mmCIF file of C-alpha atoms in Angstrom:
data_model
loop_
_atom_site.group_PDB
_atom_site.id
_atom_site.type_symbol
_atom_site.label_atom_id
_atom_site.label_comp_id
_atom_site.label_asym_id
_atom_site.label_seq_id
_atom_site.Cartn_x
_atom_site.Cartn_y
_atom_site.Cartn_z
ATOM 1 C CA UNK G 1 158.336 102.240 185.190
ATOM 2 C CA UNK G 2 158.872 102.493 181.491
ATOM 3 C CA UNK G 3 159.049 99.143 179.957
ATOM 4 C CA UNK G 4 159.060 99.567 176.272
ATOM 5 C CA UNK G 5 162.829 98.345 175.544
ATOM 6 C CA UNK G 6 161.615 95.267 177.385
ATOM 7 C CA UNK G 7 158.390 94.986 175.472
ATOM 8 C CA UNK G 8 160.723 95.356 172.129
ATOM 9 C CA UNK G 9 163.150 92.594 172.868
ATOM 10 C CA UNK G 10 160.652 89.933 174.151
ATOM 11 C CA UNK G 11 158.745 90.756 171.059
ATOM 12 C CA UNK G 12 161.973 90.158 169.133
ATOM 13 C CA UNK G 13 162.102 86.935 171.313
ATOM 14 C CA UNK G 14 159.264 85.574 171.159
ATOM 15 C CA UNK G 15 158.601 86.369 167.713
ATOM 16 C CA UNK G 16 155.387 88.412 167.648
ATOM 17 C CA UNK G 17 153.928 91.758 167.941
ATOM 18 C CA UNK G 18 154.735 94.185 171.060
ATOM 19 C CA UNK G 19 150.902 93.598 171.420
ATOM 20 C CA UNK G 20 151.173 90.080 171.916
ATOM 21 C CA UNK G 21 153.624 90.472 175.030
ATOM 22 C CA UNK G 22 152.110 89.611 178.373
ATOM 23 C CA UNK G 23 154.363 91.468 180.530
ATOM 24 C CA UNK G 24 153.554 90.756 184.623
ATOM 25 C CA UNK G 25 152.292 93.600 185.941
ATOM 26 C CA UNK G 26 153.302 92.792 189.981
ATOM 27 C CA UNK G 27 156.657 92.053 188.596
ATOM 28 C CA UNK G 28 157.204 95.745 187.100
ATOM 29 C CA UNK G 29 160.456 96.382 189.113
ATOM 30 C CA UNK G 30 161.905 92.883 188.598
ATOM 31 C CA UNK G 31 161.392 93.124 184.873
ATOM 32 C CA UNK G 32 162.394 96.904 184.588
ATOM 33 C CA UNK G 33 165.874 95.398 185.823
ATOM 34 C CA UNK G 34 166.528 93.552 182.709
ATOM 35 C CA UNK G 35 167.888 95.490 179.602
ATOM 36 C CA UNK G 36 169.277 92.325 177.743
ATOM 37 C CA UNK G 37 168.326 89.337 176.084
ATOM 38 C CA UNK G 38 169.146 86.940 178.008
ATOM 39 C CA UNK G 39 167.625 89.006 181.192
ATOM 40 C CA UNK G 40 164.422 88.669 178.736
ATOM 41 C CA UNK G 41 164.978 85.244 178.092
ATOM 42 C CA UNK G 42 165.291 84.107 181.865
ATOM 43 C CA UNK G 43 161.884 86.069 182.617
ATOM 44 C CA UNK G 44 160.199 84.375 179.868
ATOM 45 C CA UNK G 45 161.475 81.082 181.182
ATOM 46 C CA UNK G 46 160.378 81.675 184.380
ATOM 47 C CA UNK G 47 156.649 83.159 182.903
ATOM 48 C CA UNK G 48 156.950 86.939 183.827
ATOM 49 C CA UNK G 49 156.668 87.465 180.467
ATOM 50 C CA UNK G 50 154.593 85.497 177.377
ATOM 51 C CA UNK G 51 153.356 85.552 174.494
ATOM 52 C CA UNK G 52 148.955 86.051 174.952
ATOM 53 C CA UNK G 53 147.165 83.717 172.763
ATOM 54 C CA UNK G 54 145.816 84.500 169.045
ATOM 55 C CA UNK G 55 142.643 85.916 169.453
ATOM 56 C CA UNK G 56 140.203 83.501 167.461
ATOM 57 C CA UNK G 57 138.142 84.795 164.228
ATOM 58 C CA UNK G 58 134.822 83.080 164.391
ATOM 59 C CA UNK G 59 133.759 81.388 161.354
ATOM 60 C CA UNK G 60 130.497 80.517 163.311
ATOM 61 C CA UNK G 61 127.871 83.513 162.193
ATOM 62 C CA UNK G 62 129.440 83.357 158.307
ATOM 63 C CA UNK G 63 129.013 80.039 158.258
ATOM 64 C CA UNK G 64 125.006 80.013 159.710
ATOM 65 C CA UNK G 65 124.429 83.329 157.316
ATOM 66 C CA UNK G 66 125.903 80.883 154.323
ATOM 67 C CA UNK G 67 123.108 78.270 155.542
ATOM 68 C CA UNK G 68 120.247 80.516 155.203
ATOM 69 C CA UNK G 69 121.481 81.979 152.164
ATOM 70 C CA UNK G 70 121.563 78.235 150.912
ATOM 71 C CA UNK G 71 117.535 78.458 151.882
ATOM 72 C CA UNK G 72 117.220 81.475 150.160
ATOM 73 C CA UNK G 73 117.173 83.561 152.554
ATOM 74 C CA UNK G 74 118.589 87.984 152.488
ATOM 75 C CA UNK G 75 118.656 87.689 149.012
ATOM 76 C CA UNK G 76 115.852 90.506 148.271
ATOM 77 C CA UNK G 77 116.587 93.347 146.582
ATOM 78 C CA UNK G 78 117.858 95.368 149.457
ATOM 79 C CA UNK G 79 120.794 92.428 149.260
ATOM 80 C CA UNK G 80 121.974 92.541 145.872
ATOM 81 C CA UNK G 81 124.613 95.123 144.582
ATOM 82 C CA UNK G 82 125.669 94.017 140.818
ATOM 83 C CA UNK G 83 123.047 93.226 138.045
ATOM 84 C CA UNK G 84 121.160 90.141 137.511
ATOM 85 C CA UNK G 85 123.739 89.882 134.433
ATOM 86 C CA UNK G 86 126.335 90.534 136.443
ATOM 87 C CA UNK G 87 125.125 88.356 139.478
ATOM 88 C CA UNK G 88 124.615 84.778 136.875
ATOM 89 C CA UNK G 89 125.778 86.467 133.751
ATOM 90 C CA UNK G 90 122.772 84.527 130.500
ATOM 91 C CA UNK G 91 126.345 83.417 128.537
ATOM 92 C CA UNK G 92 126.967 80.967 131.839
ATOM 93 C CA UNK G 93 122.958 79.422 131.474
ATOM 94 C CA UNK G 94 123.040 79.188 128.231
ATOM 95 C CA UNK G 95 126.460 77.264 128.412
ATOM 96 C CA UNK G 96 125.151 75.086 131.320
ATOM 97 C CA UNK G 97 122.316 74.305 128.735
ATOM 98 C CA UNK G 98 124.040 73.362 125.962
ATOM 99 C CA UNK G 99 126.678 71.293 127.863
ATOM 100 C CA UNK G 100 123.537 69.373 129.096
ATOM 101 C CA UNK G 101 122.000 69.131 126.338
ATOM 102 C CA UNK G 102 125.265 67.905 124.205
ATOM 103 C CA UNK G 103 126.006 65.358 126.319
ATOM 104 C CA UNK G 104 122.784 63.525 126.283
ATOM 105 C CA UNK G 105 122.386 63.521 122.865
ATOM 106 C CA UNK G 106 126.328 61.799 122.958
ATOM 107 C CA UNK G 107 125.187 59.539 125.877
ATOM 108 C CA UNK G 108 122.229 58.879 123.277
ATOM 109 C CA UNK G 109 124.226 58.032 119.810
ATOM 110 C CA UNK G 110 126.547 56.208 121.870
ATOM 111 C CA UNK G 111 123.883 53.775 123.616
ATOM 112 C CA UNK G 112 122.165 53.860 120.057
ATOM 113 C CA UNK G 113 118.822 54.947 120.789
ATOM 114 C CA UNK G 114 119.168 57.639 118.450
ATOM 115 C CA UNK G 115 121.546 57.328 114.682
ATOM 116 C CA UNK G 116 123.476 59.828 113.169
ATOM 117 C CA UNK G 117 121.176 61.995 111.569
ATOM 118 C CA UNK G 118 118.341 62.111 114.220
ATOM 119 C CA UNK G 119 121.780 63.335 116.250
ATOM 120 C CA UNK G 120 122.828 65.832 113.831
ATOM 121 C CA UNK G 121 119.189 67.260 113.251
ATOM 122 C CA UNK G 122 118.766 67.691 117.168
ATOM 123 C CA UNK G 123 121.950 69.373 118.017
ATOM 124 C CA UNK G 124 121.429 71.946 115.328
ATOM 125 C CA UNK G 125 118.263 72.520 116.718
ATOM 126 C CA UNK G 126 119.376 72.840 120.572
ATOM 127 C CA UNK G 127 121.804 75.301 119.393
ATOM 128 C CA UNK G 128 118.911 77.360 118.044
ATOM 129 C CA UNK G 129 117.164 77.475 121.313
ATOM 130 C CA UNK G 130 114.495 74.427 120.540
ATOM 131 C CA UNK G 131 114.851 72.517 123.603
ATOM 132 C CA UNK G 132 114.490 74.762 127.121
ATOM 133 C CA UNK G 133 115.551 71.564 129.002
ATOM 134 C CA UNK G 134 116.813 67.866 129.082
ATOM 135 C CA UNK G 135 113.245 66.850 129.548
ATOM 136 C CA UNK G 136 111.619 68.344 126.592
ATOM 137 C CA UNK G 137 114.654 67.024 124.517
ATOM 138 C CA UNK G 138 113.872 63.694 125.569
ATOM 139 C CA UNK G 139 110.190 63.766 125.076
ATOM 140 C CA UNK G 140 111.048 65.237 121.702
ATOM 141 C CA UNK G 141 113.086 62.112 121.287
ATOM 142 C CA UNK G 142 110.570 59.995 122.305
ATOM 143 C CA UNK G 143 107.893 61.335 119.886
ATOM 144 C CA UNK G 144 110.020 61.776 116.984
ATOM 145 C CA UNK G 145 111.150 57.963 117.228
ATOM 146 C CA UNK G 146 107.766 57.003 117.175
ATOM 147 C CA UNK G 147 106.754 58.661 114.527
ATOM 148 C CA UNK G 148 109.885 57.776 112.766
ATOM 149 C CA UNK G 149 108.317 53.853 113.726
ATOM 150 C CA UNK G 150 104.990 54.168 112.691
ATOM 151 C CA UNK G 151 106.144 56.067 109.247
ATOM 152 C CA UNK G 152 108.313 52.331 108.685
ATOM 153 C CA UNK G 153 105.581 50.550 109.683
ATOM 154 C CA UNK G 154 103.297 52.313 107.182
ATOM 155 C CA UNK G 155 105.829 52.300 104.444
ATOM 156 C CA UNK G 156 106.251 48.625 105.489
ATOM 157 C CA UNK G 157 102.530 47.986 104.924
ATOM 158 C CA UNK G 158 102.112 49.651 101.405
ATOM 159 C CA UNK G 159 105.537 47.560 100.254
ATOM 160 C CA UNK G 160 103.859 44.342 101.378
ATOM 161 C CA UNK G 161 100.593 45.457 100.040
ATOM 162 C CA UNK G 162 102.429 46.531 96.789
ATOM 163 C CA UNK G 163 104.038 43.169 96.244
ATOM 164 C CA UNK G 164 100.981 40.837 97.691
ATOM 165 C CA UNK G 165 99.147 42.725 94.169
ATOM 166 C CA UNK G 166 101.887 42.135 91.915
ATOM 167 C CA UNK G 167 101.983 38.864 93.014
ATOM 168 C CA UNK G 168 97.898 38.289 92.416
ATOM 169 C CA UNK G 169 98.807 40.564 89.085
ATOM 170 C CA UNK G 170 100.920 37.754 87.938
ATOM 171 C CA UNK G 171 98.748 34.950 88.608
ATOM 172 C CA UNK G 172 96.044 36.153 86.957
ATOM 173 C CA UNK G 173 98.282 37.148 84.002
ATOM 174 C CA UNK G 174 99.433 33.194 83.872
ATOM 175 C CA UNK G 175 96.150 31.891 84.592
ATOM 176 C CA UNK G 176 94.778 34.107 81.263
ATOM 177 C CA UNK G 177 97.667 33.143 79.306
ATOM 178 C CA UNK G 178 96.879 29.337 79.916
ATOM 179 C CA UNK G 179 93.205 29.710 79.200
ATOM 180 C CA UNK G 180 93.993 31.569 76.217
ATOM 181 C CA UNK G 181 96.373 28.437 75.183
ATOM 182 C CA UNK G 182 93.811 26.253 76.237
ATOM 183 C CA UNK G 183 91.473 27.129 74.079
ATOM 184 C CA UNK G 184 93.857 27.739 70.739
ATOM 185 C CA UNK G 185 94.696 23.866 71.066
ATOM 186 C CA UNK G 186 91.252 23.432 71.467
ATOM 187 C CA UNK G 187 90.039 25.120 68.544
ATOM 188 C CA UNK G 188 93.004 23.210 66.461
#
């Protein structure tokens, strides 16, 4: 029996593909019967006819490649169609950089561990390619505060120094200029 007008209105029905009718196959002359609707309807009702079940799409072996990829795994040449530009284009590592490398030095001249200047003087220079990572920028930091330290320290020392031998200058100036007094009244 010949049951396509039935497959097309229980498809209509049951609102799905003629491939997703279930049509009973010891029922054939019962269900050849029915040329309407509600004929179609009543079989349905009954379960002559249904709609089968939406065959699943396994996520299961994407998700288990993903994992291994994640390990590096089939990643070899054999695996790789576009460039290694095209794959993590420079422009998006050198922007990851920078970003980085900007926001410390804000984090930095915000907290105050570095002024305005040091700030300056180090984001010119990340932008010329000094620093290769957050870690040499903060070593760099750490050396060029020193230094910046022991160059006030030093300058410290030679001001001290400087007025400790104006100060013994002085004295001995006033302690010649009294002698020298002393011994004009003396000779008067």
């Amino acid at each position: 029996a010949n049951l396509t007008t039935q497959k097309r209105l229980a498809s209509s029905i049951l609102k799905c593909g003629k491939r997703k009718v279930w049509i009973d196959p010891n029922e054939v002359s019962e269900i050849s019967q029915a040329n309407s609707r509600q004929d179609i309807r009543k079989l349905v009702k009954s379960g002559l006819i249904f709609k089968k079940p939406q065959v699943s799409h396994s996520r299961f072996r994407t998700r288990e490649l993903a994992a291994a990829k994640r390990l590096g795994r089939h990643t070899g040449y054999g695996k790789r169609k576009g460039t290694a530009e095209a794959r993590m284009p420079s422009s998006v590592l050198w922007m990851r950089r920078m970003r980085v490398l900007r926001n410390m030095l804000r984090k930095y001249r915000e907290q105050g561990k570095i002024d305005r200047h040091m700030y300056h003087e180090l984001y010119v220079k990340s932008k010329g390619n000094t620093f290769k990572n957050k870690r040499v920028l903060m070593e760099h930091i750490h050396k060029a505060k020193a230094e910046n330290a022991r160059i006030k320290a030093l300058s410290d020392q030679a001001e001290a120094h400087r007025l400790r031998n104006k100060a013994a200058r002085e004295r001995r100036a006033q302690r010649i200029a009294s002698k020298r007094e002393a011994l004009i009244s003396g000779e008067q």
